[in-house]
mmCIF file of C-alpha atoms and ligand atoms in Angstrom:
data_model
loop_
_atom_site.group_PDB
_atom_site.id
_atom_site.type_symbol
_atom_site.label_atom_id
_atom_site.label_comp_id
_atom_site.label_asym_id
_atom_site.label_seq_id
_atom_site.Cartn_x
_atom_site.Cartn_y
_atom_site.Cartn_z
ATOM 1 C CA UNK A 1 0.000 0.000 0.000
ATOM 2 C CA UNK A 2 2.958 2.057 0.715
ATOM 3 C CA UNK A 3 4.535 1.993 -2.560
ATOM 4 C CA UNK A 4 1.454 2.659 -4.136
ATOM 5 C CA UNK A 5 0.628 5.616 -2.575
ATOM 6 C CA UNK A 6 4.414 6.363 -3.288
ATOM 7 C CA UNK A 7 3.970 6.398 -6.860
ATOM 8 C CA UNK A 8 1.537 9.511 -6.223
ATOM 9 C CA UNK A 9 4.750 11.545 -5.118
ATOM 10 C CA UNK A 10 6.861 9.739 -8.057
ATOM 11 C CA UNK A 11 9.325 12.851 -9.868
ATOM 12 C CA UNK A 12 9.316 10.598 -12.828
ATOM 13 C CA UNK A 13 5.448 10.441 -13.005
ATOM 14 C CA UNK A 14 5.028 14.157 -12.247
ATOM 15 C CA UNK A 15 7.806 14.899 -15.220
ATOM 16 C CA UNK A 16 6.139 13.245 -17.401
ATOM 17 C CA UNK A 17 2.854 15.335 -16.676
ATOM 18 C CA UNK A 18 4.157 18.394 -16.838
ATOM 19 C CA UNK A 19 5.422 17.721 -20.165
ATOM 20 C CA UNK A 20 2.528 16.813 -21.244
ATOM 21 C CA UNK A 21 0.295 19.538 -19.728
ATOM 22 C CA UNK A 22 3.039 21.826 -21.662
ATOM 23 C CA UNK A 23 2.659 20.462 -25.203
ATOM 24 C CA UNK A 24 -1.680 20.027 -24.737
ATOM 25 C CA UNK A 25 -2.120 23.697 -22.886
ATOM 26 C CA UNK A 26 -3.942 26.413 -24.910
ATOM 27 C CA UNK A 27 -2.578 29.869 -25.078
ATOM 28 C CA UNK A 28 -4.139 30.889 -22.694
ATOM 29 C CA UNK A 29 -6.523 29.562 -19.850
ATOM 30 C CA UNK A 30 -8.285 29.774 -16.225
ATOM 31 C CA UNK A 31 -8.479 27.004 -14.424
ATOM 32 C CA UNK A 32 -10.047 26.743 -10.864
ATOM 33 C CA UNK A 33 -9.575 24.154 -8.293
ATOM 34 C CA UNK A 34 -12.445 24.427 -6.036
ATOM 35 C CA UNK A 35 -11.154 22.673 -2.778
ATOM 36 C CA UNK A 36 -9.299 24.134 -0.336
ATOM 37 C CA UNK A 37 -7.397 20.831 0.278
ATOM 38 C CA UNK A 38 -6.541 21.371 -3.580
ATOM 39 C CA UNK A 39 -5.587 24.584 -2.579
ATOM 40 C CA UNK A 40 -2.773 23.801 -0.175
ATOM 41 C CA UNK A 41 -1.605 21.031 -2.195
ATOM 42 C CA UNK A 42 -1.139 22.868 -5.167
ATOM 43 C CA UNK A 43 0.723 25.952 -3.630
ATOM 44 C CA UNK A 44 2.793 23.203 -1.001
ATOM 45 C CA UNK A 45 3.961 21.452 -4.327
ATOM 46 C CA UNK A 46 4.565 24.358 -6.657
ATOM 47 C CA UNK A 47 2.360 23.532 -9.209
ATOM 48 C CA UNK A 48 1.448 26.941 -10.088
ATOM 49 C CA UNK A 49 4.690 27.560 -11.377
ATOM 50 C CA UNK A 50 5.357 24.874 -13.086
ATOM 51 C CA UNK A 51 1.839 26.179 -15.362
ATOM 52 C CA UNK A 52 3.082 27.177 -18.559
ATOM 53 C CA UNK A 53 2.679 30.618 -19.532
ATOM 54 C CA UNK A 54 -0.908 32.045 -19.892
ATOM 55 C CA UNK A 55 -2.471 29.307 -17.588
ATOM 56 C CA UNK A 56 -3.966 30.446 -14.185
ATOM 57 C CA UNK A 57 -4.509 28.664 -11.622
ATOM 58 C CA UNK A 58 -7.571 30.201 -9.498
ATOM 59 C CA UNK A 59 -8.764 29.344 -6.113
ATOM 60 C CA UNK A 60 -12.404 28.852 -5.914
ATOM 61 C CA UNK A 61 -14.842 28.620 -2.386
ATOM 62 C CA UNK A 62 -13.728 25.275 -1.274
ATOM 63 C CA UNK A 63 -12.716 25.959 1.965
ATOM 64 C CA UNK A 64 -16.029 25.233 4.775
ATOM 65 C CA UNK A 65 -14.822 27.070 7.439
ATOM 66 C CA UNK A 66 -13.682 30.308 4.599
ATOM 67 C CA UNK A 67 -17.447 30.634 2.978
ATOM 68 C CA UNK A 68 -19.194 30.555 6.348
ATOM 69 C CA UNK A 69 -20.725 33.714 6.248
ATOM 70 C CA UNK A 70 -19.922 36.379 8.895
ATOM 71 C CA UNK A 71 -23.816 36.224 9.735
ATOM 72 C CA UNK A 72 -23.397 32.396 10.820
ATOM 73 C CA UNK A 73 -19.929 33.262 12.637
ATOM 74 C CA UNK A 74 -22.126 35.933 14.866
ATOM 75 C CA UNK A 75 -25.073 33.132 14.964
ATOM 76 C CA UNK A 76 -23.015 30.810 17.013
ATOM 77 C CA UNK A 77 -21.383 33.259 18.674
ATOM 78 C CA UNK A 78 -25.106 34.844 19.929
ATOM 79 C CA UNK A 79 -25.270 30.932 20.623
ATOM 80 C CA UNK A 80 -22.500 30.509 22.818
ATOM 81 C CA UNK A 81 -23.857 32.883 24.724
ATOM 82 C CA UNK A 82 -27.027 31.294 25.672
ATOM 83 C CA UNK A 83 -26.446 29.979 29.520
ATOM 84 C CA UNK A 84 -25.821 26.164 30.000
ATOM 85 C CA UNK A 85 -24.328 26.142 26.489
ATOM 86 C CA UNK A 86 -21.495 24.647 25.626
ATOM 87 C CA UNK A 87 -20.100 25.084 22.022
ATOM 88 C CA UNK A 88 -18.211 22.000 20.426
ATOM 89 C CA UNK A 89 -16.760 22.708 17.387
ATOM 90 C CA UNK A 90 -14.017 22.102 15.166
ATOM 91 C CA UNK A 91 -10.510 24.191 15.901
ATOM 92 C CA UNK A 92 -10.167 25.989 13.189
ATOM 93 C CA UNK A 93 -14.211 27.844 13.732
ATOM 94 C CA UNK A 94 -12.838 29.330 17.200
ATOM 95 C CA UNK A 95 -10.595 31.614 15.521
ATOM 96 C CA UNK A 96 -12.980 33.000 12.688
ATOM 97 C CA UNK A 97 -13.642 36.712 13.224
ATOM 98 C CA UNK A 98 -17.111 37.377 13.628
ATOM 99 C CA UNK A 99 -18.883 41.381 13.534
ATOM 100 C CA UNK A 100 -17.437 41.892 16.986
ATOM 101 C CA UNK A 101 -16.073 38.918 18.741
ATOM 102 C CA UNK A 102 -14.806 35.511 17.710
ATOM 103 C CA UNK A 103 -15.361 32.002 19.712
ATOM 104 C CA UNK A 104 -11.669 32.113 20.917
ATOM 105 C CA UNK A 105 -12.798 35.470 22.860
ATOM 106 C CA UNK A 106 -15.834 34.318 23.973
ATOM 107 C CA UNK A 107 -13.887 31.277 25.354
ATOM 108 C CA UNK A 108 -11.801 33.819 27.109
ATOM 109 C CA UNK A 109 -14.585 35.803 28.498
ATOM 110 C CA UNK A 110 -15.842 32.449 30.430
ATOM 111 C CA UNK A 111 -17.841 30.880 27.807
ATOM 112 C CA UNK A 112 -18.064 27.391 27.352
ATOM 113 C CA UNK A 113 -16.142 26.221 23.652
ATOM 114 C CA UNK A 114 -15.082 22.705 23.333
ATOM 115 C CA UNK A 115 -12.618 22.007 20.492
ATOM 116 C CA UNK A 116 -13.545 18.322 18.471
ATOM 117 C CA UNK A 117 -12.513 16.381 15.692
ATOM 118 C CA UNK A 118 -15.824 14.567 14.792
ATOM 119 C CA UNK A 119 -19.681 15.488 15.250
ATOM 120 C CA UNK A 120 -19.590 12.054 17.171
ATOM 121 C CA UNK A 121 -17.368 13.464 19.865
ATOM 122 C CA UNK A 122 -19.918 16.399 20.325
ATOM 123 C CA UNK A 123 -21.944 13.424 20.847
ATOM 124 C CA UNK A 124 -19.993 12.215 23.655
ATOM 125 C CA UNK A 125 -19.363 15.446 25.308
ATOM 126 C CA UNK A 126 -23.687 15.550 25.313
ATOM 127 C CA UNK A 127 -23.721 11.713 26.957
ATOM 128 C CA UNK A 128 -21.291 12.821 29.407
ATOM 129 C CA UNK A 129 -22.756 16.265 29.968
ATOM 130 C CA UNK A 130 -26.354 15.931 30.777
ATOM 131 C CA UNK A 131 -26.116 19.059 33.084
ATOM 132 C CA UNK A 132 -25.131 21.233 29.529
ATOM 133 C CA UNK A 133 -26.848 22.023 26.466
ATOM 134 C CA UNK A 134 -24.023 20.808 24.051
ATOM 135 C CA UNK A 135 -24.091 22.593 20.164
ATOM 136 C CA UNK A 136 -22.334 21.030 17.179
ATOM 137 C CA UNK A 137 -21.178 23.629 14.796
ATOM 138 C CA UNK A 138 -22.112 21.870 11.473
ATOM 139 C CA UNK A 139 -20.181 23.739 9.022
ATOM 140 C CA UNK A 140 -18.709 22.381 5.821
ATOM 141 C CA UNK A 141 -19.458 20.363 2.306
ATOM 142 C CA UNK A 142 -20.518 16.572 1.697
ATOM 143 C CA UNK A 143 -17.650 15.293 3.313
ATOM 144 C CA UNK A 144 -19.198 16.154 6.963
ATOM 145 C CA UNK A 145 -22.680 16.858 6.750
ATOM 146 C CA UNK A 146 -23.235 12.552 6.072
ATOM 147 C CA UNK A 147 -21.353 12.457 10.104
ATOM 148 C CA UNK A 148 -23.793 15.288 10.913
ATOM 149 C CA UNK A 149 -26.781 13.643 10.021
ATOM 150 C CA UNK A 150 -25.850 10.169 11.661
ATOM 151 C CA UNK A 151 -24.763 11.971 14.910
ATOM 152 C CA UNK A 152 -28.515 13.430 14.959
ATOM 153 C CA UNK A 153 -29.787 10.456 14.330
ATOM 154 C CA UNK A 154 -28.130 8.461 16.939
ATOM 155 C CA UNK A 155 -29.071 11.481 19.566
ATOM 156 C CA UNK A 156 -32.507 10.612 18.473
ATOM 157 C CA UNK A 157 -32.446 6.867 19.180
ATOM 158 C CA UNK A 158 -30.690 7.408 22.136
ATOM 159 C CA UNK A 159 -32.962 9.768 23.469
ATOM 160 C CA UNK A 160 -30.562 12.655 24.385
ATOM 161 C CA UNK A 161 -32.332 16.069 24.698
ATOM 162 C CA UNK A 162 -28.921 17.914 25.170
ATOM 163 C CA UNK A 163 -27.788 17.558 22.005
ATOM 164 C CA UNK A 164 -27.976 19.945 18.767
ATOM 165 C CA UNK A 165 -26.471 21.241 15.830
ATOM 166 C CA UNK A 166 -26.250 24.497 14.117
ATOM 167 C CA UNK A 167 -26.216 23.720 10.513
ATOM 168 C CA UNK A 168 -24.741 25.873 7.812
ATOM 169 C CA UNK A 169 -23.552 22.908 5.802
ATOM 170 C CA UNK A 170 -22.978 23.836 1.881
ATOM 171 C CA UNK A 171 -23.413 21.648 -1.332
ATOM 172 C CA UNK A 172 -20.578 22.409 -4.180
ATOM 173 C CA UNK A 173 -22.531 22.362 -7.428
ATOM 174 C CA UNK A 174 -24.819 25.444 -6.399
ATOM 175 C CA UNK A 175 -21.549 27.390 -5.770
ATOM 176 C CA UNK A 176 -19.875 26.590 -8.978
ATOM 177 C CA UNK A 177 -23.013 27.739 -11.089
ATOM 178 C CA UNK A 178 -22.857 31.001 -9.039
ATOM 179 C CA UNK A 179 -18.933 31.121 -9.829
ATOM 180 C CA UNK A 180 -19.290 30.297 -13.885
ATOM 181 C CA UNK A 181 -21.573 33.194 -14.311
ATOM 182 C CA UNK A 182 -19.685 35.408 -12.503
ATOM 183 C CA UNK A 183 -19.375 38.405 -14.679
ATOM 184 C CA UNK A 184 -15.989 39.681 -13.480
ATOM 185 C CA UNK A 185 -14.546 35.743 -13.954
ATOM 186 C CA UNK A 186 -13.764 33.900 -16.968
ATOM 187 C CA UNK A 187 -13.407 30.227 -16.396
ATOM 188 C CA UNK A 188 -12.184 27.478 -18.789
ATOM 189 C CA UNK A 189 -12.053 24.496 -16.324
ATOM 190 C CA UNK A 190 -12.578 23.349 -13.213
ATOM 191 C CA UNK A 191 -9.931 20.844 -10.641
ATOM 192 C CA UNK A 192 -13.606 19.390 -8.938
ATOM 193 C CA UNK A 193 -13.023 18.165 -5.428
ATOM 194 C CA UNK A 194 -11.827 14.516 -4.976
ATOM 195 C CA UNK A 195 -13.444 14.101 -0.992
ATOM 196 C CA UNK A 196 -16.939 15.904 -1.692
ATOM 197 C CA UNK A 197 -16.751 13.672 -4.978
ATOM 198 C CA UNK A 198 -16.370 10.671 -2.776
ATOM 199 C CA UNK A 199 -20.059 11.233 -1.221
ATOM 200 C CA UNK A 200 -21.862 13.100 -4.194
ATOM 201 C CA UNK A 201 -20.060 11.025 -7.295
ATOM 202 C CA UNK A 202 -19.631 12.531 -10.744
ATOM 203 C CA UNK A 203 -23.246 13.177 -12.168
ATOM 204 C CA UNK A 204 -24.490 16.575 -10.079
ATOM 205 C CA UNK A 205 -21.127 18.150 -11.849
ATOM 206 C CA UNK A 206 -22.640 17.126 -15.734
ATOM 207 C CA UNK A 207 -24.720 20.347 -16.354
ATOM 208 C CA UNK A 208 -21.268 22.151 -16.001
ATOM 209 C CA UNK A 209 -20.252 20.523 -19.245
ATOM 210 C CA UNK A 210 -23.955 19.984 -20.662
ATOM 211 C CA UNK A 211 -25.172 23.034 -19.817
ATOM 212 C CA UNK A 212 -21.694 25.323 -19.823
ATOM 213 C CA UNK A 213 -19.775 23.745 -21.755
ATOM 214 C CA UNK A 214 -17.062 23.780 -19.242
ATOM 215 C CA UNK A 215 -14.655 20.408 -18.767
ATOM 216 C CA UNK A 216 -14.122 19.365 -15.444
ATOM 217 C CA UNK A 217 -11.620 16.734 -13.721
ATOM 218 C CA UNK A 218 -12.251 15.347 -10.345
ATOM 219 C CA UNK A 219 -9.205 14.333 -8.874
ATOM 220 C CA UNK A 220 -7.270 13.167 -5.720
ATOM 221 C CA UNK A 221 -4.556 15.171 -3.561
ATOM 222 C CA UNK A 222 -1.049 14.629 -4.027
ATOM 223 C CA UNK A 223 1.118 16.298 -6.701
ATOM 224 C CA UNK A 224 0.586 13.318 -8.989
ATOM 225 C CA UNK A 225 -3.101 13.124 -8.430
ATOM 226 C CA UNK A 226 -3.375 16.883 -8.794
ATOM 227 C CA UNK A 227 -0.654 16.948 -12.166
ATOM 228 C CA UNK A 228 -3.173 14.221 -13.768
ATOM 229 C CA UNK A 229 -6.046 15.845 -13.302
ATOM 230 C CA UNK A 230 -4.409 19.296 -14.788
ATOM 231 C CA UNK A 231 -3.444 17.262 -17.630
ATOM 232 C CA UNK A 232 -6.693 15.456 -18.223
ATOM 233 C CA UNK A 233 -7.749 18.842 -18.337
ATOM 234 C CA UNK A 234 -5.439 20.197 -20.487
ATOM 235 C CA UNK A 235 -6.556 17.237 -23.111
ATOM 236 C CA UNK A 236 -10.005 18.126 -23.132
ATOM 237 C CA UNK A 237 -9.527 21.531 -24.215
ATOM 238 C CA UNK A 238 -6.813 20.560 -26.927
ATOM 239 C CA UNK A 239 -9.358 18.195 -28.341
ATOM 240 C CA UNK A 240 -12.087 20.713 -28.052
ATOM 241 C CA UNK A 241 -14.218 18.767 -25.523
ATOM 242 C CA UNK A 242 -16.240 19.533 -22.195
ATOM 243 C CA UNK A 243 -17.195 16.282 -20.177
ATOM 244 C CA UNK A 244 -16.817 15.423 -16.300
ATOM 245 C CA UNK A 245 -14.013 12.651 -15.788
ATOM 246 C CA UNK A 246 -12.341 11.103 -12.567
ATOM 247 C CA UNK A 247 -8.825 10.934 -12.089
ATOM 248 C CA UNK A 248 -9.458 9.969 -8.638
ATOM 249 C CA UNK A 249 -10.687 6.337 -9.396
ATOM 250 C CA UNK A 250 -9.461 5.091 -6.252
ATOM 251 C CA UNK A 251 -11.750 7.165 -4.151
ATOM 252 C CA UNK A 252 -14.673 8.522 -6.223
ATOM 253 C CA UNK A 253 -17.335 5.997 -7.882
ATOM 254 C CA UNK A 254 -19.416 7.744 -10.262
ATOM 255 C CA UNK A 255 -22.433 7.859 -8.479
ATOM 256 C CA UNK A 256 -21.443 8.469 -5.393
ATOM 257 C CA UNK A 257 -21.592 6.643 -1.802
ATOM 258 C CA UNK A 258 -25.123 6.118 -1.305
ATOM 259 C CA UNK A 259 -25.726 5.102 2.350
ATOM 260 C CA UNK A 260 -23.860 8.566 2.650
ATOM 261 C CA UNK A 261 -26.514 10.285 0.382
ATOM 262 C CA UNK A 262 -29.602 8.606 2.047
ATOM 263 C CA UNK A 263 -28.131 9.483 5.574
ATOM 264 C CA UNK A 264 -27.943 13.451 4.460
ATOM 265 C CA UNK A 265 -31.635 13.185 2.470
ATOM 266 C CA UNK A 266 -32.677 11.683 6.350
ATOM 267 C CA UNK A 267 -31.727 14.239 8.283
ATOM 268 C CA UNK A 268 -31.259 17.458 5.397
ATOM 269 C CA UNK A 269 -33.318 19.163 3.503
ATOM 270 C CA UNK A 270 -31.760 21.557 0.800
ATOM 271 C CA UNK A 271 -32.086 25.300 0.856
ATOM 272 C CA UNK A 272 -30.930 28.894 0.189
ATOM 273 C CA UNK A 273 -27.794 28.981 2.008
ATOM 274 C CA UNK A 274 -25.909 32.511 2.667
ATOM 275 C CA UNK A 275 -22.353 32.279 1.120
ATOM 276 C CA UNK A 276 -19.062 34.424 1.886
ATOM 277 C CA UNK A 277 -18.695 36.126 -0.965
ATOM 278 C CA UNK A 278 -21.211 34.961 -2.801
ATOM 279 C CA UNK A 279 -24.219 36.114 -1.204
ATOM 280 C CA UNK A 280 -27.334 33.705 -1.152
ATOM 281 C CA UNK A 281 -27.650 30.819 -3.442
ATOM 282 C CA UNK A 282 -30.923 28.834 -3.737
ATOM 283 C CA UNK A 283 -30.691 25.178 -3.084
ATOM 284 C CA UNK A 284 -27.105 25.069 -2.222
ATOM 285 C CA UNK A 285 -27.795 25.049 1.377
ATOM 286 C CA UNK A 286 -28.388 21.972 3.924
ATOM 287 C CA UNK A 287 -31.133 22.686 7.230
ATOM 288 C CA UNK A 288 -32.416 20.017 9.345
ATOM 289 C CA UNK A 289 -35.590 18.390 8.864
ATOM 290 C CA UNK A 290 -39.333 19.125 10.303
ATOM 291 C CA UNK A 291 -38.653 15.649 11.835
ATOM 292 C CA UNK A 292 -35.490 16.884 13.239
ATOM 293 C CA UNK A 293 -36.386 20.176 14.515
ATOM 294 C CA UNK A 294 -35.423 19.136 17.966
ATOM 295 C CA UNK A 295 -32.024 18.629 16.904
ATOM 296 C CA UNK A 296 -31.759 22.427 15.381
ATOM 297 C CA UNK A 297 -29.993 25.027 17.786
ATOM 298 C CA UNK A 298 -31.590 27.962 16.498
ATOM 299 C CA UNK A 299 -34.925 26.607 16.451
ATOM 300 C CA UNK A 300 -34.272 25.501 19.888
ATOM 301 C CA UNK A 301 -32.022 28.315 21.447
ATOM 302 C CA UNK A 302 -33.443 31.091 18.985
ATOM 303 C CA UNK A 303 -30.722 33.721 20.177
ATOM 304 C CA UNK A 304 -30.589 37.570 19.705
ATOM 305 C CA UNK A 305 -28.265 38.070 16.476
ATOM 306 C CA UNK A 306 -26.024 41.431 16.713
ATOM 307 C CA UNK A 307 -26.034 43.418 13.078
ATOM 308 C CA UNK A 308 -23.769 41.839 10.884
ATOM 309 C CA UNK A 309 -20.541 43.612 9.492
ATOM 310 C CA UNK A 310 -17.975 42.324 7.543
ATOM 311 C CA UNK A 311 -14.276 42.528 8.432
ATOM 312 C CA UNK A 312 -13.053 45.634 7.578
ATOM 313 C CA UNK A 313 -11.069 45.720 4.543
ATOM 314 C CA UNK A 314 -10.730 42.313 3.918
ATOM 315 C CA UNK A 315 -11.101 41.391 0.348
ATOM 316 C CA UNK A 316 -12.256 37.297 1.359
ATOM 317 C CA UNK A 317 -14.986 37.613 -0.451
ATOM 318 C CA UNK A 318 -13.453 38.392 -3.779
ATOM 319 C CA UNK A 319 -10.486 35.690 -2.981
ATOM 320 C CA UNK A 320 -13.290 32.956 -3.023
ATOM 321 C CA UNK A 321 -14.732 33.874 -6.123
ATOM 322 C CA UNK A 322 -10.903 33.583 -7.981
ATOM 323 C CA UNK A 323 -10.731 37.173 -9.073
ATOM 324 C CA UNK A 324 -8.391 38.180 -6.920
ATOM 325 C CA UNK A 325 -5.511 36.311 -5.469
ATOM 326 C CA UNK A 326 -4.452 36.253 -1.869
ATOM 327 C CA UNK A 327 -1.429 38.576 -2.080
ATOM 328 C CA UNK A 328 -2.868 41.422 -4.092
ATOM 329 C CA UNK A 329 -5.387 41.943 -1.042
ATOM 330 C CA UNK A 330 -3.599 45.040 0.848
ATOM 331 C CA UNK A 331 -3.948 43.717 4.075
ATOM 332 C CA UNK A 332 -1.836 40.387 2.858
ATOM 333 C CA UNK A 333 1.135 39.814 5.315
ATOM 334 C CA UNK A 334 0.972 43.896 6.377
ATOM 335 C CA UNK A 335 -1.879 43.901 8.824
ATOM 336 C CA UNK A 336 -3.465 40.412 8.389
ATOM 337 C CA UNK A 337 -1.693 36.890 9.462
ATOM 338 C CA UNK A 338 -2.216 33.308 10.342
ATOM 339 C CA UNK A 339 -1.228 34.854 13.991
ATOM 340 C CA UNK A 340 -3.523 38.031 13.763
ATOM 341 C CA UNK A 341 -5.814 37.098 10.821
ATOM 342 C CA UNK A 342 -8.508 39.559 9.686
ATOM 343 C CA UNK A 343 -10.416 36.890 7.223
ATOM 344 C CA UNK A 344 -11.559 33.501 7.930
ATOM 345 C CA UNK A 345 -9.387 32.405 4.534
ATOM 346 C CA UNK A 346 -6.242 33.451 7.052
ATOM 347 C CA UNK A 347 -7.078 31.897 9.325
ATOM 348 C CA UNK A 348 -8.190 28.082 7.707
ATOM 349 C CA UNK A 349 -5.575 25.974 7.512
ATOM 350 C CA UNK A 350 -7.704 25.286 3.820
ATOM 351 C CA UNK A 351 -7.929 29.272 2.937
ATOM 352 C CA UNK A 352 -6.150 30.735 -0.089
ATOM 353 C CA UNK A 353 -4.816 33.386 2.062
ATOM 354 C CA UNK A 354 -3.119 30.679 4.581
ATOM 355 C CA UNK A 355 -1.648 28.746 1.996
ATOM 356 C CA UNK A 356 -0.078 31.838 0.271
ATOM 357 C CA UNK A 357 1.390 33.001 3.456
ATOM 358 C CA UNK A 358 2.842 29.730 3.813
ATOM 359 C CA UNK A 359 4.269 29.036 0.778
ATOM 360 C CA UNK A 360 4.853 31.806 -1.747
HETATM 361 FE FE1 LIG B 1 -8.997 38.777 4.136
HETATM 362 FE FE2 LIG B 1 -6.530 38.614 5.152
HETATM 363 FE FE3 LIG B 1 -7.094 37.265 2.988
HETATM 364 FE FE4 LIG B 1 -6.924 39.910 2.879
HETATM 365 S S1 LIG B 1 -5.241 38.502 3.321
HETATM 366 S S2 LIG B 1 -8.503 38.636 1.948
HETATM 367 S S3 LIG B 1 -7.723 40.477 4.897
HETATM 368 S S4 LIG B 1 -8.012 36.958 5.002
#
């Protein structure tokens, strides 16, 4: 198993690719990879400069914690203020600005915040807890909301009434419609996401070649995974073609992971979801269920929401739709920092901004 995950790091492998994304690339392109996990492994492995002239590699909104609009970042933080609440969420959430405060400071100002690495050990924390009213902070793509929807439905059959979720979980398609007709954005291709893929399959990605005329390659993470994908890519548009293909065959079955799907169409129900940078999309939003209402923090908790206002002069928004890259915001590395980060796509260890700090 070793070795074959080696040959996903293999210089010989990755040599030939580049080659051959050289000799198929078109004057001139846009491509965008739309997962923040793309994201870091693109700009932790050079690949954007090893894109021959006139090809651009864009950064799309793949990052969950990065398109979590400030208005959800103040929601759980109006939540975390409710008494007997504890918040359990995942790291990276504590340290997302909000309009005035951020979890990390309501932590420090005697709140109850609980940092966890699954929905299942919010779960826990609830079994253990009786005495608290623990929240989940359900934020993120197809990769998490199938966990999110089991967790509420074990706290169902188990009976717990101390356990529930606030949900601002995100489907990809929705987004990338928004992004393609963009005005200010021309895109040529799209690097689709290999884990979201995993859950969802290939087909809800067809009307972007059907309907757009836009090719798109889902593919895996390391350089090789990421270098075939480019140059799947780059083959499409030499031969004039616009279909949705997997490079990621070892993860990603073209219709999906079903028990996943039925587990989300359980517990979800899609709807207009508020985006960073975006602004409202219809249908590319996840809420809980009628049947589930119990399980729904807000509907529970229904907290008093300060006015919402965006960080000031950060440029996140813009970042996530790929017209502007990390470093041309003027706060980049001057004022804003993974240490003192003014944008949530600073401070993600899957945000644009992050990964240019680190690596460029
Ligand atoms: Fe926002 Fe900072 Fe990124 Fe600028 S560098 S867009 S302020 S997160």
């Amino acid at each position: 198993m070793e070795a074959e995950l080696a040959a996903f790091k293999d210089p010989t492998l990755a040599r030939g690719l580049i080659d051959s994304i050289g000799k198929l690339a078109p004057e001139s392109a846009t491509l965008m990879e739309v997962c923040g996990t793309h994201t870091v492994a693109i700009a932790r492995n050079g690949i954007r400069n090893l894109m021959p002239a006139g090809i651009r590699l864009a950064s799309g909104p793949g990052c969950p914690v990065c398109v979590t609009s400030n208005r959800d970042i103040d929601t759980v933080i109006a939540l975390a203020r409710v008494e007997n609440v504890t918040i359990a969420t995942f790291g990276d959430m504590t340290r997302v600005p909000g309009s005035t405060s951020s979890l990390l400071k309501e932590q420090a100002a005697g709140r109850s915040v609980e940092i966890v690495y699954s929905p299942l050990d919010a779960l826990r924390l609830a079994q253990e807890h009786p005495e608290r009213e623990i929240v989940f902070v359900g934020v993120g793509f197809e990769t998490t909301t199938p966990l999110v929807a089991m967790a509420i439905k074990r706290a169902r059959d188990a009976g717990l009434k101390n356990f529930t979720v606030f949900g601002a979980h995100k489907n990809m398609p929705g987004a990338l419609e928004a992004i393609i007709n963009d005005p200010q954005l021309k895109l040529d291709a799209l690097i689709l996401p290999g884990h979201v893929s995993t859950i969802i399959g290939a087909a809800p990605y067809q009307f972007l070649a059907e309907k757009y005329g836009i090719p798109g390659v889902i593919t895996g993470f390391e350089p090789v995974d990421v270098l075939q994908g480019i140059a799947m890519i780059m083959r499409q548009l030499h031969e004039g073609r616009a279909e949705i293909e997997i490079a990621y065959a070892r993860g990603v079955m073209p219709e999906g992971n079903p028990v996943a799907l039925a587990a989300i169409d359980e517990v979800f129900e899609t709807c207009t979801a508020l985006w960073r940078g975006l602004g409202e999309i219809p249908g590319s939003g996840y809420r809980i269920r009628e049947e589930f209402a119990e399980f729904d923090a807000v509907r529970r908790f229904d907290p008093p929401i300060e006015p919402t206002q965006d960080p000031k002069g950060c440029r996140c928004g813009d970042v996530l739709r790929g017209i502007m890259a990390p470093n041309e915001c003027p706060l980049f590395r001057k004022v804003c920092t993974p240490e003192n980060p003014v944008g949530p796509c600073m401070v993600s260890s899957e945000g644009s901004c992050a990964a240019y700090f680190r690596y460029y």
